Each structure stands twice: as structure tokens, then as C-alpha cells.
Amino acid sequence: MNANVGSVDKIIRLALAAVFFSLFFILQGDLKWIALIGIVPLVTALAGWCPLYSIFGIKTCRMR
């Protein structure tokens, strides 16, 4: 797995994960479980690799 997620992309993904996780406390009833979608951007940001980026050949990180 080569890294394909850049620094700015990681920050955006972490912010998006925080927004989704905050929905857990805002939404009522069964809708609150939608907040678990935040796991996806969190894991991809921490791993530095996105499977969809690999499929489409996208890289937002700098070439070394």
C-alpha cells in the first residue's frame, strides 16, 4: 500500500470525521448510528491510504 492521501487531504478527512462523530450526540434515536460513517475518513486519514483513490489512480500526496 503506497500512500495516496496528502497532508491537506488528511486534515479535511479528520475534520469530516469529527463532524460525523459529533452527529452521534446531536441526532436522536436510530439516526445517531449514521455518525459511525465517520470511521471511514478517520481510518483513511490515519493510514494515509484511500482504496477509492487507488482504484481511480488519484494521489494527493507529494511524490518522493
N, CA, C and O atoms as a DFTB+ gen file, in Angstrom:
256 C
 N C O
     1  1       0.836      -1.178       0.000
     2  2       0.000       0.000       0.000
     3  2       0.882       1.242       0.000
     4  3       1.540       1.541       0.996
     5  1       0.893       1.944      -1.086
     6  2       1.603       3.212      -1.156
     7  2       0.670       4.327      -0.704
     8  3      -0.526       4.303      -0.992
     9  1       1.221       5.292       0.000
    10  2       0.415       6.421       0.464
    11  2      -0.127       7.195      -0.733
    12  3       0.598       7.472      -1.688
    13  1      -1.409       7.538      -0.667
    14  2      -2.005       8.332      -1.734
    15  2      -2.867       9.466      -1.187
    16  3      -3.619      10.090      -1.936
    17  1      -2.761       9.734       0.115
    18  2      -3.515      10.809       0.748
    19  2      -2.525      11.836       1.277
    20  3      -1.665      11.513       2.096
    21  1      -2.647      13.071       0.806
    22  2      -1.739      14.141       1.194
    23  2      -2.117      14.794       2.512
    24  3      -3.122      14.442       3.130
    25  1      -1.297      15.753       2.935
    26  2      -1.474      16.417       4.230
    27  2      -2.786      17.186       4.319
    28  3      -3.522      17.056       5.297
    29  1      -3.075      17.981       3.304
    30  2      -4.314      18.770       3.322
    31  2      -5.516      17.834       3.291
    32  3      -6.507      18.059       3.985
    33  1      -5.424      16.798       2.493
    34  2      -6.490      15.807       2.410
    35  2      -6.712      15.129       3.760
    36  3      -7.854      14.873       4.140
    37  1      -5.641      14.836       4.485
    38  2      -5.755      14.219       5.807
    39  2      -6.483      15.139       6.781
    40  3      -7.334      14.695       7.551
    41  1      -6.139      16.422       6.739
    42  2      -6.779      17.391       7.640
    43  2      -8.268      17.487       7.345
    44  3      -9.085      17.539       8.265
    45  1      -8.622      17.510       6.068
    46  2     -10.035      17.571       5.683
    47  2     -10.764      16.314       6.144
    48  3     -11.885      16.388       6.648
    49  1     -10.128      15.169       5.971
    50  2     -10.749      13.907       6.385
    51  2     -10.924      13.851       7.901
    52  3     -11.950      13.366       8.379
    53  1      -9.953      14.332       8.660
    54  2     -10.076      14.341      10.120
    55  2     -11.189      15.278      10.571
    56  3     -11.930      14.962      11.502
    57  1     -11.309      16.429       9.914
    58  2     -12.389      17.366      10.240
    59  2     -13.747      16.752       9.905
    60  3     -14.702      16.888      10.669
    61  1     -13.825      16.081       8.769
    62  2     -15.070      15.423       8.372
    63  2     -15.440      14.317       9.366
    64  3     -16.612      14.152       9.707
    65  1     -14.452      13.571       9.822
    66  2     -14.707      12.526      10.824
    67  2     -15.233      13.141      12.119
    68  3     -16.141      12.591      12.742
    69  1     -14.671      14.269      12.524
    70  2     -15.128      14.940      13.746
    71  2     -16.578      15.401      13.608
    72  3     -17.357      15.307      14.556
    73  1     -16.932      15.896      12.431
    74  2     -18.315      16.329      12.188
    75  2     -19.256      15.134      12.290
    76  3     -20.292      15.214      12.951
    77  1     -18.905      14.037      11.645
    78  2     -19.765      12.853      11.702
    79  2     -19.890      12.324      13.136
    80  3     -20.986      11.965      13.567
    81  1     -18.781      12.275      13.873
    82  2     -18.839      11.776      15.243
    83  2     -19.669      12.694      16.149
    84  3     -20.303      12.220      17.092
    85  1     -19.671      13.998      15.870
    86  2     -20.489      14.912      16.673
    87  2     -21.978      14.683      16.423
    88  3     -22.802      14.960      17.294
    89  1     -22.326      14.178      15.237
    90  2     -23.726      13.869      14.953
    91  2     -24.270      12.802      15.894
    92  3     -25.477      12.743      16.126
    93  1     -23.408      11.969      16.432
    94  2     -23.841      10.934      17.363
    95  2     -24.521      11.546      18.581
    96  3     -25.456      10.965      19.132
    97  1     -24.056      12.715      19.001
    98  2     -24.615      13.369      20.180
    99  2     -25.764      14.307      19.831
   100  3     -26.538      14.689      20.708
   101  1     -25.881      14.681      18.560
   102  2     -26.909      15.628      18.141
   103  2     -28.188      14.913      17.696
   104  3     -29.290      15.336      18.046
   105  1     -28.044      13.844      16.933
   106  2     -29.203      13.144      16.384
   107  2     -29.894      12.294      17.438
   108  3     -29.286      11.897      18.433
   109  1     -31.167      12.024      17.207
   110  2     -31.985      11.268      18.148
   111  2     -32.292       9.877      17.602
   112  3     -32.348       9.686      16.387
   113  1     -32.486       8.934      18.467
   114  2     -32.944       7.602      18.088
   115  2     -31.959       6.838      17.220
   116  3     -30.746       6.900      17.422
   117  1     -32.510       6.114      16.243
   118  2     -31.686       5.278      15.373
   119  2     -30.831       6.085      14.400
   120  3     -29.847       5.567      13.872
   121  1     -31.186       7.328      14.159
   122  2     -30.400       8.160      13.241
   123  2     -28.994       8.430      13.764
   124  3     -28.091       8.726      12.982
   125  1     -28.802       8.331      15.062
   126  2     -27.486       8.633      15.630
   127  2     -26.411       7.661      15.142
   128  3     -25.225       7.987      15.188
   129  1     -26.803       6.480      14.678
   130  2     -25.826       5.499      14.224
   131  2     -25.238       5.863      12.869
   132  3     -24.246       5.271      12.443
   133  1     -25.845       6.837      12.187
   134  2     -25.275       7.343      10.937
   135  2     -23.905       7.963      11.205
   136  3     -23.060       8.023      10.313
   137  1     -23.695       8.415      12.417
   138  2     -22.432       9.041      12.795
   139  2     -21.248       8.091      12.673
   140  3     -20.106       8.540      12.583
   141  1     -21.499       6.806      12.669
   142  2     -20.405       5.844      12.551
   143  2     -19.759       5.859      11.173
   144  3     -18.705       5.255      10.976
   145  1     -20.374       6.537      10.228
   146  2     -19.754       6.728       8.909
   147  2     -18.426       7.468       9.073
   148  3     -17.544       7.355       8.221
   149  1     -18.283       8.216      10.151
   150  2     -17.061       8.954      10.428
   151  2     -15.837       8.072      10.599
   152  3     -14.710       8.567      10.565
   153  1     -16.037       6.779      10.782
   154  2     -14.912       5.857      10.920
   155  2     -14.116       5.791       9.617
   156  3     -12.891       5.674       9.644
   157  1     -14.806       5.866       8.480
   158  2     -14.141       5.739       7.176
   159  2     -13.126       6.865       6.948
   160  3     -11.964       6.569       6.670
   161  1     -13.515       8.150       7.053
   162  2     -12.494       9.180       6.842
   163  2     -11.411       9.180       7.912
   164  3     -10.272       9.556       7.635
   165  1     -11.749       8.763       9.134
   166  2     -10.748       8.701      10.193
   167  2      -9.685       7.655       9.875
   168  3      -8.491       7.935       9.988
   169  1     -10.098       6.472       9.484
   170  2      -9.148       5.394       9.194
   171  2      -8.302       5.723       7.966
   172  3      -7.095       5.479       7.960
   173  1      -8.931       6.276       6.927
   174  2      -8.163       6.602       5.720
   175  2      -7.176       7.735       5.980
   176  3      -6.098       7.761       5.386
   177  1      -7.528       8.661       6.849
   178  2      -6.600       9.749       7.183
   179  2      -5.422       9.226       7.996
   180  3      -4.279       9.605       7.744
   181  1      -5.688       8.375       8.953
   182  2      -4.613       7.840       9.789
   183  2      -3.711       6.884       9.012
   184  3      -2.502       6.842       9.243
   185  1      -4.290       6.126       8.103
   186  2      -3.497       5.172       7.311
   187  2      -2.756       5.869       6.174
   188  3      -1.722       5.378       5.720
   189  1      -3.270       7.002       5.711
   190  2      -2.643       7.706       4.587
   191  2      -2.908       7.033       3.252
   192  3      -2.235       7.313       2.261
   193  1      -3.884       6.152       3.232
   194  2      -4.202       5.400       2.021
   195  2      -5.714       5.289       1.874
   196  3      -6.416       4.951       2.827
   197  1      -6.207       5.577       0.677
   198  2      -7.630       5.501       0.388
   199  2      -7.846       4.492      -0.739
   200  3      -7.261       4.639      -1.812
   201  1      -8.674       3.473      -0.513
   202  2      -8.894       2.470      -1.551
   203  2      -9.547       3.041      -2.808
   204  3      -9.232       2.596      -3.911
   205  1     -10.437       4.002      -2.670
   206  2     -11.060       4.602      -3.854
   207  2     -10.041       5.392      -4.673
   208  3     -10.099       5.392      -5.902
   209  1      -9.118       6.057      -4.003
   210  2      -8.070       6.769      -4.724
   211  2      -7.227       5.786      -5.532
   212  3      -6.807       6.095      -6.648
   213  1      -6.980       4.606      -4.972
   214  2      -6.195       3.590      -5.679
   215  2      -6.913       3.115      -6.934
   216  3      -6.293       2.943      -7.983
   217  1      -8.208       2.905      -6.825
   218  2      -8.994       2.430      -7.966
   219  2      -8.973       3.446      -9.105
   220  3      -8.835       3.075     -10.271
   221  1      -9.108       4.730      -8.766
   222  2      -9.173       5.774      -9.784
   223  2      -7.815       6.389     -10.111
   224  3      -7.733       7.273     -10.963
   225  1      -6.756       5.943      -9.453
   226  2      -5.413       6.429      -9.752
   227  2      -5.147       7.849      -9.279
   228  3      -4.369       8.573      -9.899
   229  1      -5.780       8.251      -8.195
   230  2      -5.628       9.602      -7.656
   231  2      -4.582       9.591      -6.553
   232  3      -4.549       8.675      -5.731
   233  1      -3.726      10.609      -6.534
   234  2      -2.759      10.801      -5.446
   235  2      -2.772      12.271      -5.068
   236  3      -2.600      13.137      -5.925
   237  1      -2.977      12.557      -3.781
   238  2      -2.927      13.933      -3.318
   239  2      -1.675      14.194      -2.492
   240  3      -1.496      15.293      -1.968
   241  1      -0.812      13.198      -2.374
   242  2       0.428      13.387      -1.639
   243  2       1.557      13.744      -2.597
   244  3       1.472      13.517      -3.804
   245  1       2.599      14.300      -2.034
   246  2       3.764      14.679      -2.847
   247  2       4.528      13.446      -3.284
   248  3       4.599      12.452      -2.561
   249  1       5.083      13.521      -4.447
   250  2       5.914      12.426      -4.952
   251  2       7.296      12.527      -4.313
   252  3       7.841      13.625      -4.200
   253  1       7.865      11.409      -3.897
   254  2       9.182      11.422      -3.246
   255  2      10.207      10.850      -4.176
   256  3      11.383      10.769      -3.824
